[in-house]
mmCIF file of C-alpha atoms and ligand atoms in Angstrom:
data_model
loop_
_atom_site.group_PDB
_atom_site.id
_atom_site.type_symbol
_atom_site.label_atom_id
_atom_site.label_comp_id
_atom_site.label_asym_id
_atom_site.label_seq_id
_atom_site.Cartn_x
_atom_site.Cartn_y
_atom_site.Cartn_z
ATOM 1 C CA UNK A 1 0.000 0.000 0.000
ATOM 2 C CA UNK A 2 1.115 3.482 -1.088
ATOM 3 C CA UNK A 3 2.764 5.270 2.354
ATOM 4 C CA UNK A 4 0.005 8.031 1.742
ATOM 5 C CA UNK A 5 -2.857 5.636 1.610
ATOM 6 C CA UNK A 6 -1.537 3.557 4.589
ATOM 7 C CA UNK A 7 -1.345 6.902 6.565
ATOM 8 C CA UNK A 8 -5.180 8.050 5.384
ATOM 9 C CA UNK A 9 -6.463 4.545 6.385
ATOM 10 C CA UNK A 10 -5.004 4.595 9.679
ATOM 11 C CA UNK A 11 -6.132 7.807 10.087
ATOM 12 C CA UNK A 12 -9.493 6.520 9.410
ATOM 13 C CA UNK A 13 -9.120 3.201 11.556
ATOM 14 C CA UNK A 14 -8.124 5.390 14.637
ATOM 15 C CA UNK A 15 -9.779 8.074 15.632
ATOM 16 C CA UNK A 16 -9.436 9.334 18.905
ATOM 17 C CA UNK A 17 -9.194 6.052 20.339
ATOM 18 C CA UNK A 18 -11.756 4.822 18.541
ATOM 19 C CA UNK A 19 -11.014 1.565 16.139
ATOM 20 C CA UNK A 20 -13.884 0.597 13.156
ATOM 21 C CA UNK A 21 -14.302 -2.854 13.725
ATOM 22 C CA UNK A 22 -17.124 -2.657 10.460
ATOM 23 C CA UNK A 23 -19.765 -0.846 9.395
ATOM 24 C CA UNK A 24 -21.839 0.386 12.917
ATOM 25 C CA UNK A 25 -19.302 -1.584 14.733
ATOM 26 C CA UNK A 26 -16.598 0.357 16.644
ATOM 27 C CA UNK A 27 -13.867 0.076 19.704
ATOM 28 C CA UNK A 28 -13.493 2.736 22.057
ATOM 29 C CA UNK A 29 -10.081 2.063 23.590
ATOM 30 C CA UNK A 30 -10.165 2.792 27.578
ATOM 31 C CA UNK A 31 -13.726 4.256 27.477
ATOM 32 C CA UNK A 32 -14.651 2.846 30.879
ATOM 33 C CA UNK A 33 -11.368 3.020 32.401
ATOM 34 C CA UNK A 34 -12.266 5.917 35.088
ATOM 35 C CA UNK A 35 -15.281 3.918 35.957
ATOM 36 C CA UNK A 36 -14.055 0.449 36.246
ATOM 37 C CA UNK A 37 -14.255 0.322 40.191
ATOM 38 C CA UNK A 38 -17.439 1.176 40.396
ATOM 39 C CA UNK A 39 -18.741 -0.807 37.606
ATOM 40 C CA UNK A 40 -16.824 -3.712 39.611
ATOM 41 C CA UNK A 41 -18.467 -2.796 43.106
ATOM 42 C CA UNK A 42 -21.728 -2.615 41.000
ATOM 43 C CA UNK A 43 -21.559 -6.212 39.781
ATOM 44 C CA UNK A 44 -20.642 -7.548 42.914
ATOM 45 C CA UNK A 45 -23.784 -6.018 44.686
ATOM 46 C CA UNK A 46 -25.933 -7.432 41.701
ATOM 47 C CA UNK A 47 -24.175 -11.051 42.524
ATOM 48 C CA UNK A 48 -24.839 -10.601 46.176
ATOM 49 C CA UNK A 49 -28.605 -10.302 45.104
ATOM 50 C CA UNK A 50 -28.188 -12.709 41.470
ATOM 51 C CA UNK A 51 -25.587 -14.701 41.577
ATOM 52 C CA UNK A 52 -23.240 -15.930 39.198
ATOM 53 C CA UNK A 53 -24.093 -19.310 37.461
ATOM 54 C CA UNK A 54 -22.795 -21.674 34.649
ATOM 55 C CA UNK A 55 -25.880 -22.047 32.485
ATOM 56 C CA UNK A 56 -26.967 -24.846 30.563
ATOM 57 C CA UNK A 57 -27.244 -24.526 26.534
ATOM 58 C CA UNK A 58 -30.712 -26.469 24.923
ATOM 59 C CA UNK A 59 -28.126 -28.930 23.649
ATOM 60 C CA UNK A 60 -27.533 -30.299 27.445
ATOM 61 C CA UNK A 61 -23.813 -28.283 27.955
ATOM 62 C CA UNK A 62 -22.638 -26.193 30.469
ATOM 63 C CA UNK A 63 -21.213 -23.136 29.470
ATOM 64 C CA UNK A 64 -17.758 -22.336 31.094
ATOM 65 C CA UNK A 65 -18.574 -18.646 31.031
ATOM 66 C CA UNK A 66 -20.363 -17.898 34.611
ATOM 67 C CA UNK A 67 -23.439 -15.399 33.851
ATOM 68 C CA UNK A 68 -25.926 -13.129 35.573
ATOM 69 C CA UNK A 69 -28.032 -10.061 34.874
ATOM 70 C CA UNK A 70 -29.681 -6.569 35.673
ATOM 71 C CA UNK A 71 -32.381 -4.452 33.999
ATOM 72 C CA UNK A 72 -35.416 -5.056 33.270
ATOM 73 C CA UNK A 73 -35.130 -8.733 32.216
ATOM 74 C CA UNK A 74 -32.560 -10.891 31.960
ATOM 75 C CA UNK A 75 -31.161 -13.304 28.924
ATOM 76 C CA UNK A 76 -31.155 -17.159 30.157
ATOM 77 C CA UNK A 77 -30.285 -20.345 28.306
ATOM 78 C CA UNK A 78 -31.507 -23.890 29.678
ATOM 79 C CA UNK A 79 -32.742 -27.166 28.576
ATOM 80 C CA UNK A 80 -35.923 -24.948 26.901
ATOM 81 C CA UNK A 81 -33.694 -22.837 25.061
ATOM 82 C CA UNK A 82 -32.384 -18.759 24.498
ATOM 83 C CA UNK A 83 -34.630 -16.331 25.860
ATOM 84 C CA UNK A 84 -35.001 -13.099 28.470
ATOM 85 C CA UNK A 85 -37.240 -13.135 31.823
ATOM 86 C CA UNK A 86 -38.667 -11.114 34.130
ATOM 87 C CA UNK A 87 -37.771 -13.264 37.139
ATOM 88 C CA UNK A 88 -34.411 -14.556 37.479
ATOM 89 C CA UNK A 89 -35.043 -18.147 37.696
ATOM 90 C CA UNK A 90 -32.109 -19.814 40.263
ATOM 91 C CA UNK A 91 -33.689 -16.694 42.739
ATOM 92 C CA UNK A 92 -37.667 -16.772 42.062
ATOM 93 C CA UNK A 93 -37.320 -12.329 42.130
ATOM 94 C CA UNK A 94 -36.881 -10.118 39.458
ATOM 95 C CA UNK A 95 -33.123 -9.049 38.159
ATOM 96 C CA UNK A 96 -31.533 -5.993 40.173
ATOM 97 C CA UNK A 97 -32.370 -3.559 38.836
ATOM 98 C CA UNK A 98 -29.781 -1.528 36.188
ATOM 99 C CA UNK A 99 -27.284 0.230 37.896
ATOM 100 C CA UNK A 100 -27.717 4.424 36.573
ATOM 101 C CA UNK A 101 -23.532 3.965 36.259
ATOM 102 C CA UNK A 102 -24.078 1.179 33.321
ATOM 103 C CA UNK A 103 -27.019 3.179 31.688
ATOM 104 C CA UNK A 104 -24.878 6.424 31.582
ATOM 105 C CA UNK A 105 -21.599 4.682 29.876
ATOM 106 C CA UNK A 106 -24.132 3.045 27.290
ATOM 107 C CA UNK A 107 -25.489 5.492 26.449
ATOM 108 C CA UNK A 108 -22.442 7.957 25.731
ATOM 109 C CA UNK A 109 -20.568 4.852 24.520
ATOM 110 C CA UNK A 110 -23.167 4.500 21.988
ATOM 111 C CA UNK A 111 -23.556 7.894 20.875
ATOM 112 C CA UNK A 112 -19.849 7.946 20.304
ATOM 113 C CA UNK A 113 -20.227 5.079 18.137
ATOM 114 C CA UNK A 114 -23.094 6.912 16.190
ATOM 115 C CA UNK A 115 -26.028 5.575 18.241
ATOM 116 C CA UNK A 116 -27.447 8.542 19.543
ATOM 117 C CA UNK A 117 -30.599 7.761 22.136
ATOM 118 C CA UNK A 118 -29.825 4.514 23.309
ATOM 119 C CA UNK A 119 -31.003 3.638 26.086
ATOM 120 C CA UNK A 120 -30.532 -0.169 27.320
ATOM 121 C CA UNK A 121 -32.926 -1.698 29.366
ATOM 122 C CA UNK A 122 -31.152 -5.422 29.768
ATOM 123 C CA UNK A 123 -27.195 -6.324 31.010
ATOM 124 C CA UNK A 124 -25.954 -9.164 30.844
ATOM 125 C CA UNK A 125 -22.978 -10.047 32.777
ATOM 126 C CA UNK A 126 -20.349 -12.527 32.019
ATOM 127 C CA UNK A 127 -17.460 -13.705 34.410
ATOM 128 C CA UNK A 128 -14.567 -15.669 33.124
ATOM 129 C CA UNK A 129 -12.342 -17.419 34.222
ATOM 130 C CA UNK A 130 -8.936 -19.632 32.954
ATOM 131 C CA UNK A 131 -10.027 -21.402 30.037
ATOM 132 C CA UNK A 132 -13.468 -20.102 29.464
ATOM 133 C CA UNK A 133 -14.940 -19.465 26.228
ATOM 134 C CA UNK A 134 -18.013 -18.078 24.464
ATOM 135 C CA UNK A 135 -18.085 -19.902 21.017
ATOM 136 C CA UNK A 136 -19.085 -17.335 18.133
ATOM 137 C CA UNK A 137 -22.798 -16.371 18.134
ATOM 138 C CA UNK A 138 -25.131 -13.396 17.425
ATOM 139 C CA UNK A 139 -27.344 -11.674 19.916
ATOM 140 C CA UNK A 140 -30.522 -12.013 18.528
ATOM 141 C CA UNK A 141 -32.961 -12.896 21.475
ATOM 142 C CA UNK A 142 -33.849 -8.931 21.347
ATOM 143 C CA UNK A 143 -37.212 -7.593 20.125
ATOM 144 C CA UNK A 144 -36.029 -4.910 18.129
ATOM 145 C CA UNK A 145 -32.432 -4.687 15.964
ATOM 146 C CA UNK A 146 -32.628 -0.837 15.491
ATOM 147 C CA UNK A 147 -30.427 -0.784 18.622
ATOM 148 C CA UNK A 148 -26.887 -1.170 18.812
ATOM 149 C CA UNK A 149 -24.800 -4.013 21.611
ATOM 150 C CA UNK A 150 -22.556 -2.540 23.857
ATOM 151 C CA UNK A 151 -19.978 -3.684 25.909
ATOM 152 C CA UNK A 152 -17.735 -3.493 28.779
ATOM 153 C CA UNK A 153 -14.651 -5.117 29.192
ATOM 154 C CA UNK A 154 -13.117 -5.247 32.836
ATOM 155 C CA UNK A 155 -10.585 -7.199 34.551
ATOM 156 C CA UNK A 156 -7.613 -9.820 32.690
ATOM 157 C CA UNK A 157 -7.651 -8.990 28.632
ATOM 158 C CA UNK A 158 -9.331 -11.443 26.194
ATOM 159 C CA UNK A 159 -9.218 -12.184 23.068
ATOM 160 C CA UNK A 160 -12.559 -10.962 21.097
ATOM 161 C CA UNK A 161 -13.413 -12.433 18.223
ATOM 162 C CA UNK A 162 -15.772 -10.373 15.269
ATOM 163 C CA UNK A 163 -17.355 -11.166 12.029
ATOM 164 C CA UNK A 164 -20.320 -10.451 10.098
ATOM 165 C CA UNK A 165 -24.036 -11.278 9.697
ATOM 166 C CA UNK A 166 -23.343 -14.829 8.195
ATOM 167 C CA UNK A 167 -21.431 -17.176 10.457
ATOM 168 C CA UNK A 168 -19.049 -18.369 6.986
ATOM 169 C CA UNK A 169 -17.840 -14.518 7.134
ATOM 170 C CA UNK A 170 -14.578 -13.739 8.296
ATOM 171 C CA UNK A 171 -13.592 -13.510 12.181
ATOM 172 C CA UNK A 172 -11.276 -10.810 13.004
ATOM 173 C CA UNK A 173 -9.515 -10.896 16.280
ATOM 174 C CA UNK A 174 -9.087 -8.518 18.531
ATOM 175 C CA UNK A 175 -7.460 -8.100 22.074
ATOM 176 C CA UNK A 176 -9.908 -6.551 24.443
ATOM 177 C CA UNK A 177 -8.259 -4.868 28.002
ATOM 178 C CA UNK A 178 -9.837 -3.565 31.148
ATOM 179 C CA UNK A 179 -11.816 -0.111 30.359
ATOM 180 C CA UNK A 180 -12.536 -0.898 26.192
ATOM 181 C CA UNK A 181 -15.838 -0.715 25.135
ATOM 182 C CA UNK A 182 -17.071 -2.416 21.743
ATOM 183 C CA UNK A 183 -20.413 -0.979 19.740
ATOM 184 C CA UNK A 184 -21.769 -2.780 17.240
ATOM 185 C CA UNK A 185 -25.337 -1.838 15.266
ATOM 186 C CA UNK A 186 -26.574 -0.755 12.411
ATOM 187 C CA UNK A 187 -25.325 -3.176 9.752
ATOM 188 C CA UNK A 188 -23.052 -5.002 12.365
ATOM 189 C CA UNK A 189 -26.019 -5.213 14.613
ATOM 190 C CA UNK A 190 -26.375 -9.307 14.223
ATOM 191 C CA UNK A 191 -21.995 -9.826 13.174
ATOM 192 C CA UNK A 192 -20.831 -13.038 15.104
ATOM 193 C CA UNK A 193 -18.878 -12.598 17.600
ATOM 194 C CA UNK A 194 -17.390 -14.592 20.382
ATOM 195 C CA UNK A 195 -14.257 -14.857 23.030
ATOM 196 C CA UNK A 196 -11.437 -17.318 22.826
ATOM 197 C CA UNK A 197 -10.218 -19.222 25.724
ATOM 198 C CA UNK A 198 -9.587 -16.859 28.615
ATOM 199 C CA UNK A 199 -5.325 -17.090 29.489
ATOM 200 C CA UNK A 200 -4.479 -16.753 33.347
ATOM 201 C CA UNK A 201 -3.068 -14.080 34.625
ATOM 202 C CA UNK A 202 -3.908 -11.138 37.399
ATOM 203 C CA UNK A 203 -5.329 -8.253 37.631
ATOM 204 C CA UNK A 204 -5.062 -5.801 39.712
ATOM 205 C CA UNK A 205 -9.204 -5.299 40.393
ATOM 206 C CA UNK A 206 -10.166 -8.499 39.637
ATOM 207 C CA UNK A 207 -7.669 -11.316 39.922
ATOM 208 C CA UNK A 208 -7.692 -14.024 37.675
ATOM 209 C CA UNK A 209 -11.133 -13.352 35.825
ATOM 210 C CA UNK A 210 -12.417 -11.432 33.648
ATOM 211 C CA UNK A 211 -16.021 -9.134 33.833
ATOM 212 C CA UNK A 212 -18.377 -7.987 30.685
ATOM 213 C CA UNK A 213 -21.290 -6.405 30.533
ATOM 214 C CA UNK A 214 -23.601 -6.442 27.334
ATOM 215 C CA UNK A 215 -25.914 -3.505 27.527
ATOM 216 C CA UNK A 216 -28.974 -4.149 25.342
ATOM 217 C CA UNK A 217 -32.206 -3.005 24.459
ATOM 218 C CA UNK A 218 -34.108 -6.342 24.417
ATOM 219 C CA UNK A 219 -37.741 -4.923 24.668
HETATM 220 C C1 LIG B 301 -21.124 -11.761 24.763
HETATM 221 O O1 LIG B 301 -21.147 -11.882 23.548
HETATM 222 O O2 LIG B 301 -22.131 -11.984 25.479
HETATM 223 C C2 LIG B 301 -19.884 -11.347 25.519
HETATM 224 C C3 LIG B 301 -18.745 -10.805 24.721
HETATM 225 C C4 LIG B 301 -17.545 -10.568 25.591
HETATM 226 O O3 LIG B 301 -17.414 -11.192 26.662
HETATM 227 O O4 LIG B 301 -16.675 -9.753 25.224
HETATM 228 FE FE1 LIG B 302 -23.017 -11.906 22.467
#
């Protein structure tokens, strides 16, 4: 590539730490960092109240990713299959409710991405740890695809994985850290995406695990 074009393009790629990942899809390096205590101390008081659990998939596995939720409903997967409830099944009582810290980093996250007005009313919340995975998938349990996905990474990096709207499409791969926040919407809204094998290590907030959120709007 011409030194002129390679300059435009990563001029283009990289603005103001923000990375295209498509078309709608975006990654907006650190954008949580100044809030990732208190979006930590948040999910621990939702996991005092929901707690973490390795669900089952309708084909009969357990998932190594450890999940629970917040908002207004939250997404489940058992024997039955994908969907979101009210009521937070291993408790019998509705999800905690959505923290205002995780509404107000959607919602600017989003509108940095090009989403203005979004305003999620679901969040799921994933812990791994060593070794756990989320095979590639698209989030499509929501009522509505007008609005965009986003989410949080905190804690040990990962290793996300993104393609397109057709699971034969290419995967890129990109390395997540603590603080990044991805958007994707638009015509990225249902790209595959998924998370390789989590690699030990510690960090400093977390230990030896890794935290994200996926901020939805799922009614
Ligand atoms: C998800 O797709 O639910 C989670 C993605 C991630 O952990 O980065
Ligand atoms: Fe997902």
């Amino acid at each position: 590539m011409p030194y002129i074009w390679a300059t435009m393009q990563s001029l283009f790629d990289t603005d103001g730490g923000m990375e295209a990942l498509g078309p709608g899809a975006a990654v907006l390096r650190g954008r949580a960092l100044p809030r990732g205590e208190a979006l930590l101390a948040a999910i621990d008081a939702i996991a005092a109240a929901a707690p973490f659990r390795r669900m089952t998939t309708p084909g009969g596995f357990e998932m190594s990713v450890a999940m629970t939720n917040c908002g207004l409903g939250g997404w489940i997967t058992d024997r039955k299959g994908y969907r979101y409830t009210g009521v937070d099944p291993e408790t019998g009582r509705p999800w905690p409710a959505m923290p205002a810290a995780f509404l107000a980093l959607a919602r600017e996250a989003a509108a940095a991405a090009g989403f203005a007005g979004f305003v999620p009313d679901a969040c799921l919340i994933n812990r791994y740890e060593p070794g756990a995975r989320l095979s590639p998938h698209q989030d499509k349990d929501e009522a509505d695809y007008g609005h965009p996905i986003v989410s949080v990474s905190l804690g040990l990096p990962a290793t996300f994985q993104f393609g397109g709207p057709k699971r034969s499409d290419p995967l890129r791969k990109v390395r997540l850290h603590h603080g990044d926040v991805v958007v994707w919407g638009g015509p990225s809204r249902l790209a595959h995406h998924g998370v390789l094998a989590l690699k030990d290590g510690e960090h400093p907030l977390t230990g030896r695990r890794r935290f994200n959120l996926t901020l939805r709007k799922a009614f």
